[in-house]
mmCIF file of C-alpha atoms in Angstrom:
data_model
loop_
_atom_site.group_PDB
_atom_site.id
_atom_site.type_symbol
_atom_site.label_atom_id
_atom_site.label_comp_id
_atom_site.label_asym_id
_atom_site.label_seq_id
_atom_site.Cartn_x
_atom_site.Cartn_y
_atom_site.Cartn_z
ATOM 1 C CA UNK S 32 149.414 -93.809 -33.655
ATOM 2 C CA UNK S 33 146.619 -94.386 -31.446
ATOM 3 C CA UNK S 34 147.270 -93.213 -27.557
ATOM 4 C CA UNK S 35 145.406 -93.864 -24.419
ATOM 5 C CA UNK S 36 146.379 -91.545 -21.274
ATOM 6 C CA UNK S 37 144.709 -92.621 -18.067
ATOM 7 C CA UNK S 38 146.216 -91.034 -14.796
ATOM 8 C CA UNK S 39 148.894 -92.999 -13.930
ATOM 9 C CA UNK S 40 149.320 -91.988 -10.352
ATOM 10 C CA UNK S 41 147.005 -93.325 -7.860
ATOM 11 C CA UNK S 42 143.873 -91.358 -6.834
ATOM 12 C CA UNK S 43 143.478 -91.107 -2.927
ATOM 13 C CA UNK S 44 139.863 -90.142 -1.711
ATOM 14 C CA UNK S 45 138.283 -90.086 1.070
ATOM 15 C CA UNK S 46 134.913 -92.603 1.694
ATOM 16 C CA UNK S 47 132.391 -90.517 1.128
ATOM 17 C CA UNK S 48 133.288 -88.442 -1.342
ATOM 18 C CA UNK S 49 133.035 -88.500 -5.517
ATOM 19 C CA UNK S 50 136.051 -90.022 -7.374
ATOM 20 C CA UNK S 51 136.581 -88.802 -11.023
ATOM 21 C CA UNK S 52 139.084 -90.706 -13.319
ATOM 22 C CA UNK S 53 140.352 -89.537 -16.708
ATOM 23 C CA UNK S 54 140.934 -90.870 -20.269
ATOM 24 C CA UNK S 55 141.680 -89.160 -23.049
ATOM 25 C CA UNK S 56 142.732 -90.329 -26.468
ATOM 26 C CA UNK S 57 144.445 -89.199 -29.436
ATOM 27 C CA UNK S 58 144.271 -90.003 -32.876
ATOM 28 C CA UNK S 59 141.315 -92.569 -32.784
ATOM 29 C CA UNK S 60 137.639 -92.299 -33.047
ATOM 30 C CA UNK S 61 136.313 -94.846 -30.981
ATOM 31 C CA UNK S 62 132.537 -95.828 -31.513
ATOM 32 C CA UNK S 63 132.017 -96.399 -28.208
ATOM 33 C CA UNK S 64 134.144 -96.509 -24.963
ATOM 34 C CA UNK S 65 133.885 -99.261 -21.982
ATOM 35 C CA UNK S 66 134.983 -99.004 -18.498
ATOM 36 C CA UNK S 67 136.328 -101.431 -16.116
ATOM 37 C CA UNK S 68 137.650 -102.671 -12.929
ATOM 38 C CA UNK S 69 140.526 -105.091 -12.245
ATOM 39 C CA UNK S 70 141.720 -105.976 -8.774
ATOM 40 C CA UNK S 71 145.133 -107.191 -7.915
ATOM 41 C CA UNK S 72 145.674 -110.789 -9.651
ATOM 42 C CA UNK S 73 141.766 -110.414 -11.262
ATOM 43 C CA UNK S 74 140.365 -110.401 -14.605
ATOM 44 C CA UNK S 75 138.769 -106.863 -15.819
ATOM 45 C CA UNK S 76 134.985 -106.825 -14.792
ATOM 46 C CA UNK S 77 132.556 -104.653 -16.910
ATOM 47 C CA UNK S 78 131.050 -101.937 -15.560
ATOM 48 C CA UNK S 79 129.670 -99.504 -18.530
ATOM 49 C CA UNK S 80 129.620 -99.024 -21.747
ATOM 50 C CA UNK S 81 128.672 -95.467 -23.657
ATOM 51 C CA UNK S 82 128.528 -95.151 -27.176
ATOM 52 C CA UNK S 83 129.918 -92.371 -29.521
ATOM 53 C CA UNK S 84 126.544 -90.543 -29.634
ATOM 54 C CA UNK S 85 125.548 -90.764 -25.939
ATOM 55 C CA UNK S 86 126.527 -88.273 -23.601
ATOM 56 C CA UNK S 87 126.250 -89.489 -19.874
ATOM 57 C CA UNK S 88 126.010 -93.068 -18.704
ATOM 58 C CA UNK S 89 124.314 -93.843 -15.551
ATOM 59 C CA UNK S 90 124.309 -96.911 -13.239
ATOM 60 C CA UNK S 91 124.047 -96.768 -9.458
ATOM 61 C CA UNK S 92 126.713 -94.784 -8.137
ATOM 62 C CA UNK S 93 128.486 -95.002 -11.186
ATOM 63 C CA UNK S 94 128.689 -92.287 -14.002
ATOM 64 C CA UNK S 95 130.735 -92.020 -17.463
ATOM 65 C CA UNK S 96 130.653 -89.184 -19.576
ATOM 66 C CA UNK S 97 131.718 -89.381 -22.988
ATOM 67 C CA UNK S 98 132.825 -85.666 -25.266
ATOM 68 C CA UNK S 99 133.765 -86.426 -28.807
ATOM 69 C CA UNK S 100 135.277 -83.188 -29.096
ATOM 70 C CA UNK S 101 137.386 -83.297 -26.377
ATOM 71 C CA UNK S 102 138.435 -86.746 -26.996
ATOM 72 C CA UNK S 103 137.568 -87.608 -23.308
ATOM 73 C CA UNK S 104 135.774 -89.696 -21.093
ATOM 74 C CA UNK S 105 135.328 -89.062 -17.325
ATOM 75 C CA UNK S 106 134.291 -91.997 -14.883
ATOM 76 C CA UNK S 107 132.693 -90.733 -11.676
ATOM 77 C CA UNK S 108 132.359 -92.753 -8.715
ATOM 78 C CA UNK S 109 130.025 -91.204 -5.845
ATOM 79 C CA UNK S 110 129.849 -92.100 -2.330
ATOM 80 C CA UNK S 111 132.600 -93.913 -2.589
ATOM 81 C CA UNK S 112 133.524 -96.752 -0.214
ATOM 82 C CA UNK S 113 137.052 -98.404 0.571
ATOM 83 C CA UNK S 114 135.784 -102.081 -1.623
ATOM 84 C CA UNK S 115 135.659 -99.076 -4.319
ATOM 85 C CA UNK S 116 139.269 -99.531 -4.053
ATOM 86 C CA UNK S 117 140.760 -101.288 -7.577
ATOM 87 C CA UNK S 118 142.097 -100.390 -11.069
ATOM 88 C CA UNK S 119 139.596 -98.748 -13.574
ATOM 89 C CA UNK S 120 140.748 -99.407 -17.312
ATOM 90 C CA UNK S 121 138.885 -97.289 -20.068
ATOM 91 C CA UNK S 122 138.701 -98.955 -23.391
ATOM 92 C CA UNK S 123 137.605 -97.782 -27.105
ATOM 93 C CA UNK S 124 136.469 -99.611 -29.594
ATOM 94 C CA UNK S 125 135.028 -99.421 -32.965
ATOM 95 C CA UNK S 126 132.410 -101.510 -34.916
ATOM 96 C CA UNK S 127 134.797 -102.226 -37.324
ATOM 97 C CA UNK S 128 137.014 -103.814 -35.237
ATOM 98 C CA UNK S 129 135.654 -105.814 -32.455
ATOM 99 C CA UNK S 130 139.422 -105.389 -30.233
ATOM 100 C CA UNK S 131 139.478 -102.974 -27.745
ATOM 101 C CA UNK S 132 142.162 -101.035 -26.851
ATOM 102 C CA UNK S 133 142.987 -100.347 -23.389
ATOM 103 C CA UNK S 134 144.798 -97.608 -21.173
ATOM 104 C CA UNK S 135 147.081 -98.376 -18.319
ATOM 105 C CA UNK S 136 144.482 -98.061 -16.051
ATOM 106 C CA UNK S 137 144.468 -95.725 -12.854
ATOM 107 C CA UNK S 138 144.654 -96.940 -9.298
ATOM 108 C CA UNK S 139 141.525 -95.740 -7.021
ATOM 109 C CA UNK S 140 142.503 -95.678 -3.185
ATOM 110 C CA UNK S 141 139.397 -95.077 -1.208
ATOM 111 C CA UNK S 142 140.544 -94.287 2.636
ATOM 112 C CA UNK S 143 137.970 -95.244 5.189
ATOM 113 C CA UNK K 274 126.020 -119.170 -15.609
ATOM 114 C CA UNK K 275 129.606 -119.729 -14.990
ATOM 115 C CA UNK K 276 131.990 -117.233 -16.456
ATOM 116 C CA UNK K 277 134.840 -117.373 -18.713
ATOM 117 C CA UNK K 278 137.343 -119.655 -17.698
ATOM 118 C CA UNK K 279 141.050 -120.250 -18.085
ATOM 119 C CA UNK K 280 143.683 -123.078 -16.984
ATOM 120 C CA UNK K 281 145.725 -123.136 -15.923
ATOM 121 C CA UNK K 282 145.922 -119.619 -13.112
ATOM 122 C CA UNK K 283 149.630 -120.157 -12.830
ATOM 123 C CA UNK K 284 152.076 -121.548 -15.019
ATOM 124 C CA UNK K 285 156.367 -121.862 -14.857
ATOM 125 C CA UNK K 286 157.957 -122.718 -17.831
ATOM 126 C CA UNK K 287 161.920 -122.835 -19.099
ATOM 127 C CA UNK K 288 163.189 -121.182 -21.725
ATOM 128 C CA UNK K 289 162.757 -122.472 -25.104
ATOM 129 C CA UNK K 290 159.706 -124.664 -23.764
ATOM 130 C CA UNK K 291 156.007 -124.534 -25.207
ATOM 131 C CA UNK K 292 153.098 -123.233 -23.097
ATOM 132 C CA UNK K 293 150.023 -123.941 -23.815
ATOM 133 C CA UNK K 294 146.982 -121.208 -22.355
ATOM 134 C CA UNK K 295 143.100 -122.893 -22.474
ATOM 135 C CA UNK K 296 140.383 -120.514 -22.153
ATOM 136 C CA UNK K 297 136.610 -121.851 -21.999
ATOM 137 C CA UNK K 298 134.066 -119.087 -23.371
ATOM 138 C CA UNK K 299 131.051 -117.807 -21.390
ATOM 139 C CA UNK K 300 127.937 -120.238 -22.372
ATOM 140 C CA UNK K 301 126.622 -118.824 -25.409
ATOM 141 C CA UNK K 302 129.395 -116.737 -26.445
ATOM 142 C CA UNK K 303 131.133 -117.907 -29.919
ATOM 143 C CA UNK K 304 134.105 -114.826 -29.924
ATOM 144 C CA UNK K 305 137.386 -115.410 -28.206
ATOM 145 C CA UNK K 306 140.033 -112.495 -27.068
ATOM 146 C CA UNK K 307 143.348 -113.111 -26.486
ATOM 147 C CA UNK K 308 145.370 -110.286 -24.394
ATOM 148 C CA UNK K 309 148.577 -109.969 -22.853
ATOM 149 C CA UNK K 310 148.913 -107.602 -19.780
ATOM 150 C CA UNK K 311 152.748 -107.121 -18.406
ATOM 151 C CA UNK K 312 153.284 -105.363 -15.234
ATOM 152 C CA UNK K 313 151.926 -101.697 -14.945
ATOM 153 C CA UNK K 314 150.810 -101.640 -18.227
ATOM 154 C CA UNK K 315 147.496 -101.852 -19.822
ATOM 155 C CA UNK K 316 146.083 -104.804 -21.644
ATOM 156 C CA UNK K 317 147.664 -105.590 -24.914
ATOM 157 C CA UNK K 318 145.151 -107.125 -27.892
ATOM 158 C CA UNK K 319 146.534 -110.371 -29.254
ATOM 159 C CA UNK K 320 143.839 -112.213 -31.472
ATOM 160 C CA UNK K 321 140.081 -112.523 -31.988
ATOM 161 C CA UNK K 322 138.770 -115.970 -32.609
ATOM 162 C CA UNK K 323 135.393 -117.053 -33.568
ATOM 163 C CA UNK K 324 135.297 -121.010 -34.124
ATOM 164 C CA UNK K 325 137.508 -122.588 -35.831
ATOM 165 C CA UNK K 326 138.319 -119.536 -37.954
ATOM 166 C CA UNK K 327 140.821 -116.201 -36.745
ATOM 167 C CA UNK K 328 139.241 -113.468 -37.356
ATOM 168 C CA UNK K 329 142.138 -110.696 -36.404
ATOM 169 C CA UNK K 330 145.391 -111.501 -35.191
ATOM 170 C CA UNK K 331 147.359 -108.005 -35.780
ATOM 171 C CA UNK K 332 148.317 -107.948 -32.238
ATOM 172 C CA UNK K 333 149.823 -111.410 -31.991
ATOM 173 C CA UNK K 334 154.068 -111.764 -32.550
ATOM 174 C CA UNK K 335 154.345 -113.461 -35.826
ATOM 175 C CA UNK K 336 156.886 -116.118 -34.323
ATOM 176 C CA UNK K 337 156.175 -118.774 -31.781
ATOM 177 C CA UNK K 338 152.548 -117.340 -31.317
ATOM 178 C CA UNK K 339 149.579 -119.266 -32.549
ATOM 179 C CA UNK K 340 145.996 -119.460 -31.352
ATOM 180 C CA UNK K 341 143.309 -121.579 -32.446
ATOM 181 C CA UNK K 342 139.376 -122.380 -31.472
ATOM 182 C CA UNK K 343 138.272 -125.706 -32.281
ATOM 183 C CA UNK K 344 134.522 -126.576 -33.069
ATOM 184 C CA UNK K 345 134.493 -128.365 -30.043
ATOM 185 C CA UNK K 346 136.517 -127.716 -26.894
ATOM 186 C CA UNK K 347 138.400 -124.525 -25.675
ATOM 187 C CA UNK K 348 140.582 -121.994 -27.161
ATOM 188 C CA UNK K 349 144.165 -122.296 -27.012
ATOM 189 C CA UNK K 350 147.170 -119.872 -26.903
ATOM 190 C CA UNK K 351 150.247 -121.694 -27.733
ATOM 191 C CA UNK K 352 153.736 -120.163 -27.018
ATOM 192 C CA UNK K 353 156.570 -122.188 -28.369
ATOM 193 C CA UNK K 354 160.045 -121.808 -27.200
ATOM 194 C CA UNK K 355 159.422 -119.586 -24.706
ATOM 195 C CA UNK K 356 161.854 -115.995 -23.428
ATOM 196 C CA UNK K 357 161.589 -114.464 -20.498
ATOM 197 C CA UNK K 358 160.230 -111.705 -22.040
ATOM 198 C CA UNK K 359 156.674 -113.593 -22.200
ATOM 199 C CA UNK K 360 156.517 -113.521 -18.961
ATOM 200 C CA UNK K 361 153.259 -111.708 -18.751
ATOM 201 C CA UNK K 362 149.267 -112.094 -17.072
ATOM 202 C CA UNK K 363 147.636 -113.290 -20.338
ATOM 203 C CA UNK K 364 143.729 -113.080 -20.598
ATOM 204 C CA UNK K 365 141.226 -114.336 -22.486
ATOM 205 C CA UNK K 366 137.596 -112.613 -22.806
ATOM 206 C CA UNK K 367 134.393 -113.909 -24.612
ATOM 207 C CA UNK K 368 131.853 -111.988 -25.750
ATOM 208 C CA UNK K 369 128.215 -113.123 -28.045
ATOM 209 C CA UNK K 370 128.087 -113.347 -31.467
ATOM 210 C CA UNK K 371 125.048 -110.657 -31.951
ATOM 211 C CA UNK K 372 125.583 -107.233 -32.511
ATOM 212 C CA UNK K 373 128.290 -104.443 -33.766
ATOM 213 C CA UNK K 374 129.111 -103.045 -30.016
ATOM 214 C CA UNK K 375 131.472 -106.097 -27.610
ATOM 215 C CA UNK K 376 130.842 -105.902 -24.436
ATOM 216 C CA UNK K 377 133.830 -107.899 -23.678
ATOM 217 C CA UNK K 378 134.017 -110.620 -20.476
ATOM 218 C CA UNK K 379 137.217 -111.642 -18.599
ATOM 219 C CA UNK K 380 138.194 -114.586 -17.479
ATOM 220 C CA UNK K 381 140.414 -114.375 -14.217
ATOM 221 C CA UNK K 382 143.960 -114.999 -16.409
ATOM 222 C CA UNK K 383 146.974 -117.355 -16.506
ATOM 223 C CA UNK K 384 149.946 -115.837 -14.996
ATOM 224 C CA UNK K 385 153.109 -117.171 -17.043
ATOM 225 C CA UNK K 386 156.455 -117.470 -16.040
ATOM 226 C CA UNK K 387 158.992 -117.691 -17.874
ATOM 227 C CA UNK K 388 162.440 -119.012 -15.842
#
């Protein structure tokens, strides 16, 4: 079956410095993957979106990398401030099914 | 613009009693999500909606679940005869009816209780 592993401990960083979050998947081959943030008692908010054939997303301090082969994607956060702070939930999906399915998220603690 | 929007944020029901989830799409937007999130765990897919017609509802319990999307008015998750294990943040998201690839938007959830 289809399997989602995001880093379920929390990530402590320091402001300042770059914050790199995991997903990987198994058994799925996602057209495209999405990430997003959810604070406590919030809805998800979209941040980015790469597709199957893209390697490297860009936008502001935000950066997604996507490897087929590896079956991973890796969100980078740099110069990261404490309002950085929140859940980021990876999600795949596939244009032949318009529901996305979501990892557990992991926790981002940014310490000022 | 306002944003997708659900009502009610919180809501307590009793066992074995209905409760009913509304969920206004983003202006524009003719696709409805439904997802269920229970604590420390990721979001769960329910049912995709376009109006008046489900499109996929693989992810919804085939008892006591039903969703629907009227031509006019908002979507609505109905629970009958509710357990406690629905107790659960359920979401809805909207997203436009163009194009293959969803970029999928949230609306803030209803929190549901089950006592």
């Amino acid at each position: 079956s289809q399997k989602i592993e995001q880093n379920s401990e929390a990530l402590n960083i320091q402001e300042g410095k770059t914050a790199t979050l995991t997903c990987n998947y198994t058994n799925y081959s996602p057209a495209y993957l999405q990430w997003y943030r959810q604070d406590p008692g919030r809805g998800p908010v979209f941040l980015l979106l790469i597709r199957e054939n893209e390697k490297e997303k860009r936008k502001e301090r935000l950066k997604v990398t996507f490897d087929t082969t590896l079956k991973q994607s890796l969100f980078h956060i740099t110069a990261s401030q404490p309002a950085d702070s929140a859940t980021y939930l990876c999600a795949l999906g596939d244009t032949g099914r318009r529901a996305l399915t979501f990892g557990s998220g992991t926790r981002l603690q940014v310490q000022p | 613009n306002a944003g997708v929007m659900q009502n009610p944020r919180h809501l307590v029901r009793r066992r074995g009693q209905e409760a009913r989830l509304r969920c206004s799409p983003m202006k524009g937007h003719s696709h409805v999500y439904w997802y269920r999130q229970l604590p420390e765990e990721g979001l769960k897919f329910m049912v995709y909606l376009q109006k008046e017609n489900i499109i996929d509802e693989s992810g919804m319990p085939k008892e006591r679940f039903s969703a629907e999307f009227p031509k006019e008015g908002p979507s609505i998750l109905r629970i009958q005869q509710v357990v406690r294990g629905d107790s659960a943040a359920y979401f809805c998201a909207s997203s436009p009816a163009s194009g293959s690839i969803d970029t999928q938007y949230f609306g803030p959830g209803t929190r549901l209780t089950v006592l």
